[in-house]
Amino acid sequence: MSRPRIVIVGAGFAGYRTAQTLSREAKGRAEIVLLNPTDYFLYLPLLPQVAAGILEPRRVTVSLSGTLPHVKLVLGEAGRIDLDAREVHYTDPEGEDGTLSYDRLVLTAGSVNKLLPIPGVAEHAHGFRGLPEALYLRDHVTRQVELAAATDDPERCASRCTFVVVGAGYTGTEVAAHGQLFTDAQVAKQPLRTGMRPRWILLDIAERVLPELDERLSRTADTVLRERGVDVRMGTSVKEATPDGVLLTDGEFVETRTLVWCVGVRPDPLAESLGLPMERGRLLVDPHLQVPGRPEVFACGDAAAVPDLEKPGSYTPMTAQHAWRQGKVCARNIAASFGDGERKAYRHKDLGFVVDLGGVKAAANPLGVNLSGIAAGAVTRGYHLAAMPGNRVRVAADWLLDAVLPRQAVQLGLVRSWSVPLDAASPEVARVPGGPRDDRPSPAKDAAPAVDAPSADDALTPPPDQPAPGPDVAPGPVRRTDRPSEGDA
């Protein structure tokens, strides 16, 4: 008798943990297949440190085949799922189509950048969800500082040294905090850059920084940012983005060449394409992480609306902490569906949160204990080392080297602006000319029109105002090459 096949779509926090736990529980009695566009698990919380030059890119990636030896890795991205035929149709990095049949399906497709119908944002802003976006930001910021130092025009120098981050949640706050230190280091002790003042602006419509956290931790982060020189503006956002700057909702026009979009995330559009009951773009599941009416289909992480049993009537938030825990419960419930053990409902206990503010600064509340300063910094880095499923020694070594050696502020030019569009349905891979077409559904359906979709030929080439692809453009897989016609409302 053939072994049952379990197909896991996506290798984020939920997908990786599901595959890891299943490989231990199954003990060879089931075939576990992991479908993912890249061959690594990305530890997203440390991505701001990649953009700031603290960590090398490979430090925040964990090899899937190296750490999941009993899981079959299939490189590709799901384009269509046939629930009745129990088949997942996908496209591999070279554009070839494939099909995977399954006995159990686990949808852990994760999330993508959240779009808003703001003029110019889709064209001029960049998100921060994948490694290509972090590498692009690192190069772009370095380039702007270097170009600013070379110009004799004070206004142009100031605009190039102004960096706008929209969204004061975890990601935006960490990007601004690390970014200010990164650019300050590039002008410090440089005699030809005396007088240059890098300026980071953090915007959010919320009333305070890190609104998800306790007010004391929020104040701590706000104080650190302001003392460092970050221009924190709450109750303010972007009204329009242009090539030369951004118009704010308070009427001010800020000249800048950098707009980092960290307003939040939305579920991967793959979940919506299934035609099953949804909750704000997330697939509805029961407390056992199964789709009602489809007992062979499980979902967890950002793609699933999981009932919060601690807060009846609500759903668990889209955080890495929940995704990691749900993956473990999901794996055990899949094993139970084959008669191995008993099902378990997902319940959680808040262990607290950590926010790295760069240097020795951080804000943390482990087990409800509010910490700041050096103590919070130690707890934050200790937590990340414990949570990472690999590369701990390498990460710790980079932290040590960063503490004693200056960072290398160089731009490699491996990722161009047009390679990481904000509206990408796959921020984990860079868009490249000649890549396979993306047949996945549009990321959003319920918002005001943004831009017209280009033709197939246009989608496979860089914009006319961008340099032609050359040896400094990294080849790689592509899933989304067309722009959605709509953004989130």
CSV table of C-alpha atoms in Angstrom, one decimal, residues 146-457:
chain,number,residue,atom,x,y,z
A,146,GLU,CA,27.1,58.4,-2.0
A,147,LEU,CA,25.3,60.5,-4.6
A,148,ALA,CA,24.4,63.1,-2.0
A,149,ALA,CA,28.1,63.4,-1.0
A,150,ALA,CA,29.1,63.9,-4.7
A,151,THR,CA,26.6,66.8,-5.4
A,152,ASP,CA,27.2,70.5,-4.9
A,153,ASP,CA,23.5,71.2,-4.7
A,154,PRO,CA,22.4,71.4,-1.0
A,155,GLU,CA,18.8,70.8,-1.9
A,156,ARG,CA,19.5,67.7,-3.9
A,157,CYS,CA,21.9,66.5,-1.2
A,158,ALA,CA,19.1,66.9,1.4
A,159,SER,CA,16.5,65.1,-0.7
A,160,ARG,CA,18.8,62.1,-1.3
A,161,CYS,CA,19.6,62.0,2.4
A,162,THR,CA,15.9,61.9,3.4
A,163,PHE,CA,14.3,58.5,3.9
A,164,VAL,CA,10.6,58.1,4.5
A,165,VAL,CA,9.2,55.0,6.2
A,166,VAL,CA,5.4,54.5,6.3
A,167,GLY,CA,4.1,52.3,9.1
A,168,ALA,CA,5.2,52.4,12.7
A,169,GLY,CA,4.5,48.8,13.5
A,170,TYR,CA,7.3,46.3,14.2
A,171,THR,CA,8.9,46.3,10.8
A,172,GLY,CA,8.7,50.0,10.1
A,173,THR,CA,10.0,51.0,13.5
A,174,GLU,CA,12.9,48.6,13.2
A,175,VAL,CA,13.7,49.7,9.7
A,176,ALA,CA,13.8,53.4,10.8
A,177,ALA,CA,15.8,52.7,13.9
A,178,HIS,CA,18.4,50.6,12.1
A,179,GLY,CA,18.4,52.9,9.1
A,180,GLN,CA,19.3,56.0,11.1
A,181,LEU,CA,22.3,54.3,12.6
A,182,PHE,CA,23.3,52.9,9.2
A,183,THR,CA,23.3,56.3,7.5
A,184,ASP,CA,24.8,58.1,10.4
A,185,ALA,CA,27.8,55.7,10.3
A,186,GLN,CA,28.2,56.4,6.6
A,187,VAL,CA,28.8,60.1,7.2
A,188,ALA,CA,30.6,59.9,10.5
A,189,LYS,CA,34.4,60.4,10.4
A,190,GLN,CA,34.2,61.2,6.7
A,191,PRO,CA,35.9,64.6,6.2
A,192,LEU,CA,34.3,65.0,2.7
A,193,ARG,CA,30.8,64.4,4.2
A,194,THR,CA,31.0,66.9,7.0
A,195,GLY,CA,27.7,68.7,7.4
A,196,MET,CA,25.6,65.9,5.8
A,197,ARG,CA,22.5,65.1,7.9
A,198,PRO,CA,20.7,61.9,7.0
A,199,ARG,CA,17.1,62.2,8.0
A,200,TRP,CA,14.7,59.4,8.6
A,201,ILE,CA,11.0,60.1,8.8
A,202,LEU,CA,8.6,57.6,10.4
A,203,LEU,CA,4.9,58.1,9.5
A,204,ASP,CA,1.7,56.4,10.8
A,205,ILE,CA,-1.9,57.3,11.1
A,206,ALA,CA,-1.9,55.6,14.6
A,207,GLU,CA,-1.6,57.8,17.7
A,208,ARG,CA,1.6,56.2,18.9
A,209,VAL,CA,4.6,54.1,17.7
A,210,LEU,CA,4.1,50.3,18.1
A,211,PRO,CA,0.3,50.6,18.8
A,212,GLU,CA,0.2,46.8,19.3
A,213,LEU,CA,2.4,47.0,22.4
A,214,ASP,CA,2.0,48.3,25.9
A,215,GLU,CA,2.0,52.1,26.2
A,216,ARG,CA,5.2,52.0,28.2
A,217,LEU,CA,7.1,50.0,25.6
A,218,SER,CA,5.6,52.3,22.9
A,219,ARG,CA,7.0,55.3,24.8
A,220,THR,CA,10.4,53.6,25.1
A,221,ALA,CA,10.6,53.1,21.4
A,222,ASP,CA,9.4,56.6,20.6
A,223,THR,CA,12.0,58.1,22.9
A,224,VAL,CA,14.9,56.0,21.4
A,225,LEU,CA,13.9,57.0,17.9
A,226,ARG,CA,13.6,60.7,18.6
A,227,GLU,CA,16.9,60.8,20.6
A,228,ARG,CA,18.6,59.1,17.7
A,229,GLY,CA,17.3,61.7,15.3
A,230,VAL,CA,14.3,59.9,13.6
A,231,ASP,CA,11.5,62.4,12.8
A,232,VAL,CA,8.5,60.5,14.2
A,233,ARG,CA,5.1,61.8,13.0
A,234,MET,CA,2.0,60.1,14.3
A,235,GLY,CA,-1.4,60.8,12.8
A,236,THR,CA,0.2,61.5,9.5
A,237,SER,CA,0.6,59.4,6.3
A,238,VAL,CA,1.2,59.7,2.6
A,239,LYS,CA,-1.4,61.4,0.4
A,240,GLU,CA,0.5,61.0,-2.9
A,241,ALA,CA,3.9,59.8,-4.0
A,242,THR,CA,6.0,61.2,-6.9
A,243,PRO,CA,9.5,60.5,-8.2
A,244,ASP,CA,10.7,63.6,-6.3
A,245,GLY,CA,9.0,63.1,-3.0
A,246,VAL,CA,5.8,62.5,-1.1
A,247,LEU,CA,2.9,64.7,-0.3
A,248,LEU,CA,1.8,64.1,3.3
A,249,THR,CA,-1.8,64.2,4.6
A,250,ASP,CA,-1.0,67.3,6.6
A,251,GLY,CA,-0.2,69.2,3.4
A,252,GLU,CA,3.6,69.1,3.6
A,253,PHE,CA,5.7,68.0,0.6
A,254,VAL,CA,8.8,66.1,1.6
A,255,GLU,CA,11.5,65.8,-1.1
A,256,THR,CA,12.9,62.3,-1.0
A,257,ARG,CA,14.1,59.5,-3.3
A,258,THR,CA,13.2,56.8,-0.8
A,259,LEU,CA,9.8,55.5,0.3
A,260,VAL,CA,9.6,52.3,2.3
A,261,TRP,CA,6.2,50.8,2.7
A,262,CYS,CA,5.6,49.0,6.0
A,263,VAL,CA,1.9,49.6,6.6
A,264,GLY,CA,1.2,46.0,7.1
A,265,VAL,CA,0.5,42.8,5.3
A,266,ARG,CA,-2.4,41.0,3.7
A,267,PRO,CA,-3.0,37.3,3.1
A,268,ASP,CA,-1.5,35.7,0.0
A,269,PRO,CA,-4.2,35.9,-2.8
A,270,LEU,CA,-3.9,32.2,-3.3
A,271,ALA,CA,-6.2,31.6,-0.4
A,272,GLU,CA,-9.0,33.7,-1.9
A,273,SER,CA,-8.8,31.8,-5.2
A,274,LEU,CA,-10.1,28.7,-3.6
A,275,GLY,CA,-13.7,30.0,-3.4
A,276,LEU,CA,-14.1,28.9,0.2
A,277,PRO,CA,-15.4,31.0,3.1
A,278,MET,CA,-13.1,33.9,4.0
A,279,GLU,CA,-12.5,36.4,6.7
A,280,ARG,CA,-10.8,39.6,5.5
A,281,GLY,CA,-8.9,37.6,2.9
A,282,ARG,CA,-8.0,34.8,5.2
A,283,LEU,CA,-9.3,31.2,4.8
A,284,LEU,CA,-11.7,30.3,7.6
A,285,VAL,CA,-10.7,27.3,9.6
A,286,ASP,CA,-12.0,25.7,12.8
A,287,PRO,CA,-10.0,25.6,16.1
A,288,HIS,CA,-8.3,22.4,14.8
A,289,LEU,CA,-7.0,24.3,11.8
A,290,GLN,CA,-9.2,22.3,9.3
A,291,VAL,CA,-11.4,23.9,6.6
A,292,PRO,CA,-15.1,23.2,7.3
A,293,GLY,CA,-16.5,20.9,4.7
A,294,ARG,CA,-13.0,20.0,3.5
A,295,PRO,CA,-11.5,17.7,6.2
A,296,GLU,CA,-8.5,16.9,4.0
A,297,VAL,CA,-7.5,20.6,3.9
A,298,PHE,CA,-5.7,22.4,6.7
A,299,ALA,CA,-4.5,26.0,6.9
A,300,CYS,CA,-2.5,28.1,9.4
A,301,GLY,CA,-0.4,31.1,9.6
A,302,ASP,CA,-1.2,34.4,7.9
A,303,ALA,CA,-3.3,32.7,5.2
A,304,ALA,CA,-5.8,31.3,7.8
A,305,ALA,CA,-8.4,33.0,10.1
A,306,VAL,CA,-7.9,30.9,13.2
A,307,PRO,CA,-10.5,31.3,16.0
A,308,ASP,CA,-8.9,32.9,19.1
A,309,LEU,CA,-10.2,30.7,21.9
A,310,GLU,CA,-8.8,33.1,24.5
A,311,LYS,CA,-10.9,35.9,22.9
A,312,PRO,CA,-14.2,34.4,21.7
A,313,GLY,CA,-15.5,36.0,18.5
A,314,SER,CA,-12.1,37.1,17.3
A,315,TYR,CA,-9.2,35.6,15.3
A,316,THR,CA,-5.6,35.2,16.1
A,317,PRO,CA,-3.4,38.1,14.6
A,318,MET,CA,-1.1,37.6,11.7
A,319,THR,CA,2.2,37.2,13.6
A,320,ALA,CA,5.2,34.9,13.4
A,321,GLN,CA,4.6,33.8,16.9
A,322,HIS,CA,1.2,32.5,16.1
A,323,ALA,CA,2.2,31.0,12.8
A,324,TRP,CA,5.1,29.0,14.4
A,325,ARG,CA,2.8,27.6,17.1
A,326,GLN,CA,0.0,26.8,14.7
A,327,GLY,CA,2.3,24.9,12.5
A,328,LYS,CA,3.1,22.5,15.3
A,329,VAL,CA,-0.6,22.0,16.2
A,330,CYS,CA,-1.5,21.5,12.5
A,331,ALA,CA,1.1,18.8,12.1
A,332,ARG,CA,-0.2,16.9,15.1
A,333,ASN,CA,-3.7,17.2,13.9
A,334,ILE,CA,-2.8,15.9,10.5
A,335,ALA,CA,-1.2,12.9,12.1
A,336,ALA,CA,-4.4,12.4,14.2
A,337,SER,CA,-6.4,12.4,10.9
A,338,PHE,CA,-4.5,9.3,10.0
A,339,GLY,CA,-5.2,7.7,13.4
A,340,ASP,CA,-2.0,8.6,15.1
A,341,GLY,CA,-2.9,10.5,18.3
A,342,GLU,CA,-5.8,12.8,19.1
A,343,ARG,CA,-6.7,16.2,17.6
A,344,LYS,CA,-6.0,19.3,19.6
A,345,ALA,CA,-7.5,22.8,19.3
A,346,TYR,CA,-5.2,25.7,18.9
A,347,ARG,CA,-4.8,27.8,22.0
A,348,HIS,CA,-2.1,30.2,22.8
A,349,LYS,CA,-0.5,32.0,25.7
A,350,ASP,CA,1.1,35.4,25.0
A,351,LEU,CA,4.8,35.1,25.7
A,352,GLY,CA,5.4,38.8,25.0
A,353,PHE,CA,7.1,40.7,22.1
A,354,VAL,CA,10.5,42.0,21.3
A,355,VAL,CA,11.5,45.0,19.1
A,356,ASP,CA,15.1,45.6,18.1
A,357,LEU,CA,15.9,49.3,17.9
A,358,GLY,CA,19.5,48.9,16.9
A,359,GLY,CA,22.8,49.1,18.8
A,360,VAL,CA,22.1,48.0,22.4
A,361,LYS,CA,18.6,49.5,22.4
A,362,ALA,CA,15.4,47.5,22.3
A,363,ALA,CA,11.9,47.2,23.8
A,364,ALA,CA,10.6,43.9,25.1
A,365,ASN,CA,8.0,42.5,27.5
A,366,PRO,CA,8.9,38.8,28.0
A,367,LEU,CA,6.2,37.0,30.0
A,368,GLY,CA,4.7,40.4,30.6
A,369,VAL,CA,7.8,42.0,32.2
A,370,ASN,CA,8.5,45.4,30.5
A,371,LEU,CA,12.2,45.9,29.7
A,372,SER,CA,14.2,48.6,27.9
A,373,GLY,CA,17.8,49.5,27.3
A,374,ILE,CA,20.6,47.0,27.5
A,375,ALA,CA,18.5,44.4,29.3
A,376,ALA,CA,15.9,44.5,26.5
A,377,GLY,CA,18.6,44.3,23.9
A,378,ALA,CA,20.0,41.2,25.5
A,379,VAL,CA,16.6,39.5,25.8
A,380,THR,CA,15.7,40.4,22.2
A,381,ARG,CA,18.9,39.0,20.7
A,382,GLY,CA,18.7,35.9,23.0
A,383,TYR,CA,15.1,35.3,21.8
A,384,HIS,CA,16.1,35.5,18.1
A,385,LEU,CA,18.9,33.1,18.6
A,386,ALA,CA,16.6,30.6,20.4
A,387,ALA,CA,13.8,31.0,17.8
A,388,MET,CA,15.9,30.6,14.7
A,389,PRO,CA,15.9,27.0,13.4
A,390,GLY,CA,19.5,27.3,12.2
A,391,ASN,CA,22.5,29.7,11.6
A,392,ARG,CA,22.7,30.7,15.3
A,393,VAL,CA,26.5,30.7,15.4
A,394,ARG,CA,26.8,32.6,12.2
A,395,VAL,CA,24.3,35.2,13.4
A,396,ALA,CA,26.0,35.6,16.7
A,397,ALA,CA,29.4,36.0,15.0
A,398,ASP,CA,28.0,38.8,12.7
A,399,TRP,CA,26.7,40.6,15.8
A,400,LEU,CA,30.1,40.3,17.5
A,401,LEU,CA,31.9,41.6,14.4
A,402,ASP,CA,29.5,44.4,14.0
A,403,ALA,CA,30.2,45.5,17.6
A,404,VAL,CA,34.0,45.7,17.0
A,405,LEU,CA,34.4,46.5,13.3
A,406,PRO,CA,32.8,49.2,11.0
A,407,ARG,CA,30.2,48.1,8.6
A,408,GLN,CA,31.0,47.8,4.9
A,409,ALA,CA,28.8,50.4,3.1
A,410,VAL,CA,29.0,49.2,-0.4
A,411,GLN,CA,26.3,48.7,-3.1
A,412,LEU,CA,26.5,45.5,-5.1
A,413,GLY,CA,23.7,46.3,-7.6
A,414,LEU,CA,22.3,42.8,-7.5
A,415,VAL,CA,18.6,43.9,-7.2
A,416,ARG,CA,17.2,46.8,-9.2
A,417,SER,CA,14.2,49.0,-8.3
A,418,TRP,CA,12.0,47.4,-11.0
A,419,SER,CA,12.9,43.9,-9.7
A,420,VAL,CA,11.0,44.4,-6.4
A,421,PRO,CA,7.7,46.1,-7.2
A,422,LEU,CA,5.5,46.8,-4.2
A,423,ASP,CA,2.6,44.9,-5.7
A,424,ALA,CA,4.5,41.7,-6.1
A,425,ALA,CA,2.5,38.6,-5.1
A,426,SER,CA,5.8,36.9,-4.3
A,427,PRO,CA,8.1,39.3,-2.4
A,428,GLU,CA,10.5,36.4,-1.7
A,429,VAL,CA,11.7,36.3,-5.3
A,430,ALA,CA,13.0,39.2,-7.5
A,431,ARG,CA,11.4,39.9,-10.8
A,432,VAL,CA,13.7,39.4,-13.7
A,433,PRO,CA,13.4,39.9,-17.5
A,434,GLY,CA,12.4,36.8,-19.4
A,435,GLY,CA,10.9,35.1,-16.3
A,436,PRO,CA,7.8,32.9,-16.5
A,437,ARG,CA,4.4,34.6,-16.5
A,438,ASP,CA,2.3,34.7,-13.4
A,439,ASP,CA,-1.1,33.1,-13.7
A,440,ARG,CA,-2.0,33.7,-10.1
A,441,PRO,CA,-5.1,35.8,-9.1
A,442,SER,CA,-4.7,39.5,-8.6
A,443,PRO,CA,-3.6,40.4,-5.1
A,444,ALA,CA,-6.7,42.5,-4.5
A,445,LYS,CA,-10.2,42.8,-5.8
A,446,ASP,CA,-12.0,45.4,-3.7
A,447,ALA,CA,-10.3,48.7,-4.1
A,448,ALA,CA,-10.0,51.7,-6.4
A,449,PRO,CA,-8.1,51.4,-9.7
A,450,ALA,CA,-4.4,52.1,-9.5
A,451,VAL,CA,-2.6,51.5,-12.8
A,452,ASP,CA,-3.3,49.7,-16.0
A,453,ALA,CA,-1.7,46.3,-16.4
A,454,PRO,CA,1.1,46.2,-19.1
A,455,SER,CA,1.2,43.8,-22.0
A,456,ALA,CA,3.0,40.5,-21.8
A,457,ASP,CA,6.0,41.9,-23.6
